[in-house]
Amino acid sequence: MTDQDVQEFVTKFAAAWAARDGEAFLALWHPDGVLHSPLYDRPVAGKEFGRLTDFVNEVAPDLVWQLLGWTWRGDVVVVEWQTTRVRGGLRFDTRGVDRFRLLDGRIVEERVYTDTAPLRAAQRGEQLEPLVRLAI
């Protein structure tokens, strides 16, 4: 892959999020691709991305995804992102990293790394407190 290839991939990925477009996501995935994310109860097949996008739009209609940065080496692309949404009247900003392995410019594996504790606390109706309050 060239730097131009990766730039095009990242641009398409960010555009798919901005539009929340299941077809655009599907176009990024290799038919045998798989997503591993702590946000879902099982791995998600690339061919399921149209339905997954519909599900995310349904359960989190106010979710905003923002690209923060990216890098790559060989067939691996790493994207840093932030999401924002309101749940139970509280605003949640979550940061994470997606690690993609690409084959012919399409995703064959994606691993999502993010802290799910704030979302889990919100699901329980709690507000997550920091472990340590710094008095600096």
JSON list of C-alpha atoms in Angstrom, two decimals:
[
{"chain": "A", "resi": 1, "resn": "MET", "atom": "CA", "xyz": [0.00, 0.00, 0.00]},
{"chain": "A", "resi": 2, "resn": "THR", "atom": "CA", "xyz": [1.06, 3.54, -0.62]},
{"chain": "A", "resi": 3, "resn": "ASP", "atom": "CA", "xyz": [0.51, 6.59, 1.53]},
{"chain": "A", "resi": 4, "resn": "GLN", "atom": "CA", "xyz": [-2.13, 7.68, -1.01]},
{"chain": "A", "resi": 5, "resn": "ASP", "atom": "CA", "xyz": [-3.96, 4.32, -0.68]},
{"chain": "A", "resi": 6, "resn": "VAL", "atom": "CA", "xyz": [-4.08, 4.66, 3.09]},
{"chain": "A", "resi": 7, "resn": "GLN", "atom": "CA", "xyz": [-5.16, 8.30, 2.92]},
{"chain": "A", "resi": 8, "resn": "GLU", "atom": "CA", "xyz": [-8.05, 7.27, 0.64]},
{"chain": "A", "resi": 9, "resn": "PHE", "atom": "CA", "xyz": [-9.04, 4.43, 2.99]},
{"chain": "A", "resi": 10, "resn": "VAL", "atom": "CA", "xyz": [-9.03, 6.70, 6.06]},
{"chain": "A", "resi": 11, "resn": "THR", "atom": "CA", "xyz": [-10.99, 9.38, 4.19]},
{"chain": "A", "resi": 12, "resn": "LYS", "atom": "CA", "xyz": [-13.62, 6.82, 3.14]},
{"chain": "A", "resi": 13, "resn": "PHE", "atom": "CA", "xyz": [-13.81, 5.40, 6.67]},
{"chain": "A", "resi": 14, "resn": "ALA", "atom": "CA", "xyz": [-14.33, 8.86, 8.21]},
{"chain": "A", "resi": 15, "resn": "ALA", "atom": "CA", "xyz": [-16.90, 9.72, 5.52]},
{"chain": "A", "resi": 16, "resn": "ALA", "atom": "CA", "xyz": [-18.82, 6.49, 6.23]},
{"chain": "A", "resi": 17, "resn": "TRP", "atom": "CA", "xyz": [-19.00, 7.47, 9.90]},
{"chain": "A", "resi": 18, "resn": "ALA", "atom": "CA", "xyz": [-20.01, 11.04, 9.10]},
{"chain": "A", "resi": 19, "resn": "ALA", "atom": "CA", "xyz": [-22.85, 9.79, 6.88]},
{"chain": "A", "resi": 20, "resn": "ARG", "atom": "CA", "xyz": [-23.56, 6.76, 9.07]},
{"chain": "A", "resi": 21, "resn": "ASP", "atom": "CA", "xyz": [-23.88, 4.92, 5.81]},
{"chain": "A", "resi": 22, "resn": "GLY", "atom": "CA", "xyz": [-24.08, 1.12, 5.99]},
{"chain": "A", "resi": 23, "resn": "GLU", "atom": "CA", "xyz": [-23.36, 0.71, 2.27]},
{"chain": "A", "resi": 24, "resn": "ALA", "atom": "CA", "xyz": [-20.24, 2.87, 2.57]},
{"chain": "A", "resi": 25, "resn": "PHE", "atom": "CA", "xyz": [-19.03, 0.71, 5.46]},
{"chain": "A", "resi": 26, "resn": "LEU", "atom": "CA", "xyz": [-19.78, -2.48, 3.54]},
{"chain": "A", "resi": 27, "resn": "ALA", "atom": "CA", "xyz": [-17.66, -1.23, 0.64]},
{"chain": "A", "resi": 28, "resn": "LEU", "atom": "CA", "xyz": [-14.67, -0.95, 3.00]},
{"chain": "A", "resi": 29, "resn": "TRP", "atom": "CA", "xyz": [-14.91, -4.56, 4.17]},
{"chain": "A", "resi": 30, "resn": "HIS", "atom": "CA", "xyz": [-13.48, -7.71, 2.67]},
{"chain": "A", "resi": 31, "resn": "PRO", "atom": "CA", "xyz": [-16.22, -10.39, 2.48]},
{"chain": "A", "resi": 32, "resn": "ASP", "atom": "CA", "xyz": [-14.31, -12.52, 5.01]},
{"chain": "A", "resi": 33, "resn": "GLY", "atom": "CA", "xyz": [-13.46, -9.59, 7.31]},
{"chain": "A", "resi": 34, "resn": "VAL", "atom": "CA", "xyz": [-14.20, -9.62, 11.03]},
{"chain": "A", "resi": 35, "resn": "LEU", "atom": "CA", "xyz": [-14.59, -6.90, 13.68]},
{"chain": "A", "resi": 36, "resn": "HIS", "atom": "CA", "xyz": [-13.56, -7.47, 17.30]},
{"chain": "A", "resi": 37, "resn": "SER", "atom": "CA", "xyz": [-14.90, -4.81, 19.65]},
{"chain": "A", "resi": 38, "resn": "PRO", "atom": "CA", "xyz": [-15.59, -4.61, 23.38]},
{"chain": "A", "resi": 39, "resn": "LEU", "atom": "CA", "xyz": [-18.85, -2.86, 22.49]},
{"chain": "A", "resi": 40, "resn": "TYR", "atom": "CA", "xyz": [-20.46, -6.00, 21.04]},
{"chain": "A", "resi": 41, "resn": "ASP", "atom": "CA", "xyz": [-21.11, -9.41, 22.55]},
{"chain": "A", "resi": 42, "resn": "ARG", "atom": "CA", "xyz": [-19.45, -11.29, 19.68]},
{"chain": "A", "resi": 43, "resn": "PRO", "atom": "CA", "xyz": [-17.20, -10.76, 16.66]},
{"chain": "A", "resi": 44, "resn": "VAL", "atom": "CA", "xyz": [-19.02, -9.08, 13.77]},
{"chain": "A", "resi": 45, "resn": "ALA", "atom": "CA", "xyz": [-18.59, -10.31, 10.19]},
{"chain": "A", "resi": 46, "resn": "GLY", "atom": "CA", "xyz": [-17.81, -7.66, 7.59]},
{"chain": "A", "resi": 47, "resn": "LYS", "atom": "CA", "xyz": [-20.89, -8.68, 5.63]},
{"chain": "A", "resi": 48, "resn": "GLU", "atom": "CA", "xyz": [-23.02, -7.67, 8.67]},
{"chain": "A", "resi": 49, "resn": "PHE", "atom": "CA", "xyz": [-21.93, -4.04, 8.60]},
{"chain": "A", "resi": 50, "resn": "GLY", "atom": "CA", "xyz": [-25.02, -2.73, 6.87]},
{"chain": "A", "resi": 51, "resn": "ARG", "atom": "CA", "xyz": [-27.21, -4.13, 9.66]},
{"chain": "A", "resi": 52, "resn": "LEU", "atom": "CA", "xyz": [-24.72, -3.09, 12.34]},
{"chain": "A", "resi": 53, "resn": "THR", "atom": "CA", "xyz": [-24.83, 0.50, 11.10]},
{"chain": "A", "resi": 54, "resn": "ASP", "atom": "CA", "xyz": [-28.64, 0.42, 11.23]},
{"chain": "A", "resi": 55, "resn": "PHE", "atom": "CA", "xyz": [-28.44, -0.91, 14.81]},
{"chain": "A", "resi": 56, "resn": "VAL", "atom": "CA", "xyz": [-26.01, 1.82, 15.92]},
{"chain": "A", "resi": 57, "resn": "ASN", "atom": "CA", "xyz": [-28.22, 4.47, 14.30]},
{"chain": "A", "resi": 58, "resn": "GLU", "atom": "CA", "xyz": [-31.20, 3.09, 16.21]},
{"chain": "A", "resi": 59, "resn": "VAL", "atom": "CA", "xyz": [-29.63, 2.79, 19.69]},
{"chain": "A", "resi": 60, "resn": "ALA", "atom": "CA", "xyz": [-27.39, 5.88, 19.50]},
{"chain": "A", "resi": 61, "resn": "PRO", "atom": "CA", "xyz": [-28.97, 8.34, 17.05]},
{"chain": "A", "resi": 62, "resn": "ASP", "atom": "CA", "xyz": [-27.04, 11.26, 18.56]},
{"chain": "A", "resi": 63, "resn": "LEU", "atom": "CA", "xyz": [-23.61, 9.58, 18.33]},
{"chain": "A", "resi": 64, "resn": "VAL", "atom": "CA", "xyz": [-20.98, 11.77, 16.67]},
{"chain": "A", "resi": 65, "resn": "TRP", "atom": "CA", "xyz": [-17.73, 10.13, 15.53]},
{"chain": "A", "resi": 66, "resn": "GLN", "atom": "CA", "xyz": [-14.64, 12.24, 14.94]},
{"chain": "A", "resi": 67, "resn": "LEU", "atom": "CA", "xyz": [-11.27, 11.29, 13.44]},
{"chain": "A", "resi": 68, "resn": "LEU", "atom": "CA", "xyz": [-8.38, 12.49, 15.60]},
{"chain": "A", "resi": 69, "resn": "GLY", "atom": "CA", "xyz": [-5.42, 10.97, 13.78]},
{"chain": "A", "resi": 70, "resn": "TRP", "atom": "CA", "xyz": [-4.03, 7.95, 11.98]},
{"chain": "A", "resi": 71, "resn": "THR", "atom": "CA", "xyz": [-0.86, 6.12, 11.06]},
{"chain": "A", "resi": 72, "resn": "TRP", "atom": "CA", "xyz": [0.08, 3.01, 9.11]},
{"chain": "A", "resi": 73, "resn": "ARG", "atom": "CA", "xyz": [2.80, 0.47, 8.41]},
{"chain": "A", "resi": 74, "resn": "GLY", "atom": "CA", "xyz": [2.60, -2.36, 5.89]},
{"chain": "A", "resi": 75, "resn": "ASP", "atom": "CA", "xyz": [-0.97, -3.66, 5.77]},
{"chain": "A", "resi": 76, "resn": "VAL", "atom": "CA", "xyz": [-1.92, -2.20, 9.18]},
{"chain": "A", "resi": 77, "resn": "VAL", "atom": "CA", "xyz": [-3.72, 1.11, 9.65]},
{"chain": "A", "resi": 78, "resn": "VAL", "atom": "CA", "xyz": [-4.37, 2.61, 13.08]},
{"chain": "A", "resi": 79, "resn": "VAL", "atom": "CA", "xyz": [-7.05, 5.26, 13.52]},
{"chain": "A", "resi": 80, "resn": "GLU", "atom": "CA", "xyz": [-7.56, 7.31, 16.68]},
{"chain": "A", "resi": 81, "resn": "TRP", "atom": "CA", "xyz": [-11.10, 8.61, 17.20]},
{"chain": "A", "resi": 82, "resn": "GLN", "atom": "CA", "xyz": [-13.50, 10.22, 19.61]},
{"chain": "A", "resi": 83, "resn": "THR", "atom": "CA", "xyz": [-17.24, 9.76, 19.94]},
{"chain": "A", "resi": 84, "resn": "THR", "atom": "CA", "xyz": [-19.68, 12.04, 21.68]},
{"chain": "A", "resi": 85, "resn": "ARG", "atom": "CA", "xyz": [-23.24, 11.30, 22.74]},
{"chain": "A", "resi": 86, "resn": "VAL", "atom": "CA", "xyz": [-25.75, 12.12, 25.44]},
{"chain": "A", "resi": 87, "resn": "ARG", "atom": "CA", "xyz": [-27.12, 9.39, 27.66]},
{"chain": "A", "resi": 88, "resn": "GLY", "atom": "CA", "xyz": [-29.42, 9.97, 30.60]},
{"chain": "A", "resi": 89, "resn": "GLY", "atom": "CA", "xyz": [-28.86, 13.71, 30.29]},
{"chain": "A", "resi": 90, "resn": "LEU", "atom": "CA", "xyz": [-25.08, 13.31, 30.59]},
{"chain": "A", "resi": 91, "resn": "ARG", "atom": "CA", "xyz": [-22.61, 13.94, 27.76]},
{"chain": "A", "resi": 92, "resn": "PHE", "atom": "CA", "xyz": [-20.10, 11.16, 27.11]},
{"chain": "A", "resi": 93, "resn": "ASP", "atom": "CA", "xyz": [-16.89, 11.69, 25.20]},
{"chain": "A", "resi": 94, "resn": "THR", "atom": "CA", "xyz": [-15.13, 8.43, 24.50]},
{"chain": "A", "resi": 95, "resn": "ARG", "atom": "CA", "xyz": [-11.78, 7.99, 22.81]},
{"chain": "A", "resi": 96, "resn": "GLY", "atom": "CA", "xyz": [-10.49, 4.88, 21.19]},
{"chain": "A", "resi": 97, "resn": "VAL", "atom": "CA", "xyz": [-8.25, 3.32, 18.59]},
{"chain": "A", "resi": 98, "resn": "ASP", "atom": "CA", "xyz": [-9.14, 1.01, 15.73]},
{"chain": "A", "resi": 99, "resn": "ARG", "atom": "CA", "xyz": [-6.45, -1.26, 14.33]},
{"chain": "A", "resi": 100, "resn": "PHE", "atom": "CA", "xyz": [-7.20, -2.45, 10.81]},
{"chain": "A", "resi": 101, "resn": "ARG", "atom": "CA", "xyz": [-5.47, -5.10, 8.76]},
{"chain": "A", "resi": 102, "resn": "LEU", "atom": "CA", "xyz": [-6.17, -4.49, 5.08]},
{"chain": "A", "resi": 103, "resn": "LEU", "atom": "CA", "xyz": [-6.08, -6.78, 2.07]},
{"chain": "A", "resi": 104, "resn": "ASP", "atom": "CA", "xyz": [-6.37, -5.15, -1.34]},
{"chain": "A", "resi": 105, "resn": "GLY", "atom": "CA", "xyz": [-7.49, -1.94, 0.38]},
{"chain": "A", "resi": 106, "resn": "ARG", "atom": "CA", "xyz": [-10.34, -3.60, 2.27]},
{"chain": "A", "resi": 107, "resn": "ILE", "atom": "CA", "xyz": [-10.64, -4.52, 5.96]},
{"chain": "A", "resi": 108, "resn": "VAL", "atom": "CA", "xyz": [-9.97, -8.17, 6.79]},
{"chain": "A", "resi": 109, "resn": "GLU", "atom": "CA", "xyz": [-9.65, -7.54, 10.52]},
{"chain": "A", "resi": 110, "resn": "GLU", "atom": "CA", "xyz": [-10.55, -4.66, 12.81]},
{"chain": "A", "resi": 111, "resn": "ARG", "atom": "CA", "xyz": [-9.85, -4.50, 16.53]},
{"chain": "A", "resi": 112, "resn": "VAL", "atom": "CA", "xyz": [-11.37, -1.70, 18.58]},
{"chain": "A", "resi": 113, "resn": "TYR", "atom": "CA", "xyz": [-9.65, -0.55, 21.76]},
{"chain": "A", "resi": 114, "resn": "THR", "atom": "CA", "xyz": [-11.65, 1.74, 24.07]},
{"chain": "A", "resi": 115, "resn": "ASP", "atom": "CA", "xyz": [-12.55, 2.13, 27.72]},
{"chain": "A", "resi": 116, "resn": "THR", "atom": "CA", "xyz": [-16.13, 0.90, 28.14]},
{"chain": "A", "resi": 117, "resn": "ALA", "atom": "CA", "xyz": [-16.42, 1.74, 31.86]},
{"chain": "A", "resi": 118, "resn": "PRO", "atom": "CA", "xyz": [-18.21, 5.11, 31.41]},
{"chain": "A", "resi": 119, "resn": "LEU", "atom": "CA", "xyz": [-20.84, 3.58, 29.13]},
{"chain": "A", "resi": 120, "resn": "ARG", "atom": "CA", "xyz": [-21.36, 0.60, 31.45]},
{"chain": "A", "resi": 121, "resn": "ALA", "atom": "CA", "xyz": [-21.79, 2.98, 34.41]},
{"chain": "A", "resi": 122, "resn": "ALA", "atom": "CA", "xyz": [-24.37, 4.99, 32.43]},
{"chain": "A", "resi": 123, "resn": "GLN", "atom": "CA", "xyz": [-26.27, 1.80, 31.63]},
{"chain": "A", "resi": 124, "resn": "ARG", "atom": "CA", "xyz": [-26.51, 1.19, 35.38]},
{"chain": "A", "resi": 125, "resn": "GLY", "atom": "CA", "xyz": [-27.63, 4.80, 35.95]},
{"chain": "A", "resi": 126, "resn": "GLU", "atom": "CA", "xyz": [-24.39, 5.73, 37.68]},
{"chain": "A", "resi": 127, "resn": "GLN", "atom": "CA", "xyz": [-21.80, 8.38, 37.03]},
{"chain": "A", "resi": 128, "resn": "LEU", "atom": "CA", "xyz": [-18.25, 7.06, 36.86]},
{"chain": "A", "resi": 129, "resn": "GLU", "atom": "CA", "xyz": [-15.96, 8.77, 39.32]},
{"chain": "A", "resi": 130, "resn": "PRO", "atom": "CA", "xyz": [-12.22, 9.07, 38.72]},
{"chain": "A", "resi": 131, "resn": "LEU", "atom": "CA", "xyz": [-10.03, 6.65, 40.66]},
{"chain": "A", "resi": 132, "resn": "VAL", "atom": "CA", "xyz": [-7.80, 9.49, 41.88]},
{"chain": "A", "resi": 133, "resn": "ARG", "atom": "CA", "xyz": [-8.58, 13.19, 42.17]},
{"chain": "A", "resi": 134, "resn": "LEU", "atom": "CA", "xyz": [-5.42, 15.17, 41.54]},
{"chain": "A", "resi": 135, "resn": "ALA", "atom": "CA", "xyz": [-4.86, 18.27, 43.64]},
{"chain": "A", "resi": 136, "resn": "ILE", "atom": "CA", "xyz": [-2.24, 19.92, 41.48]}
]
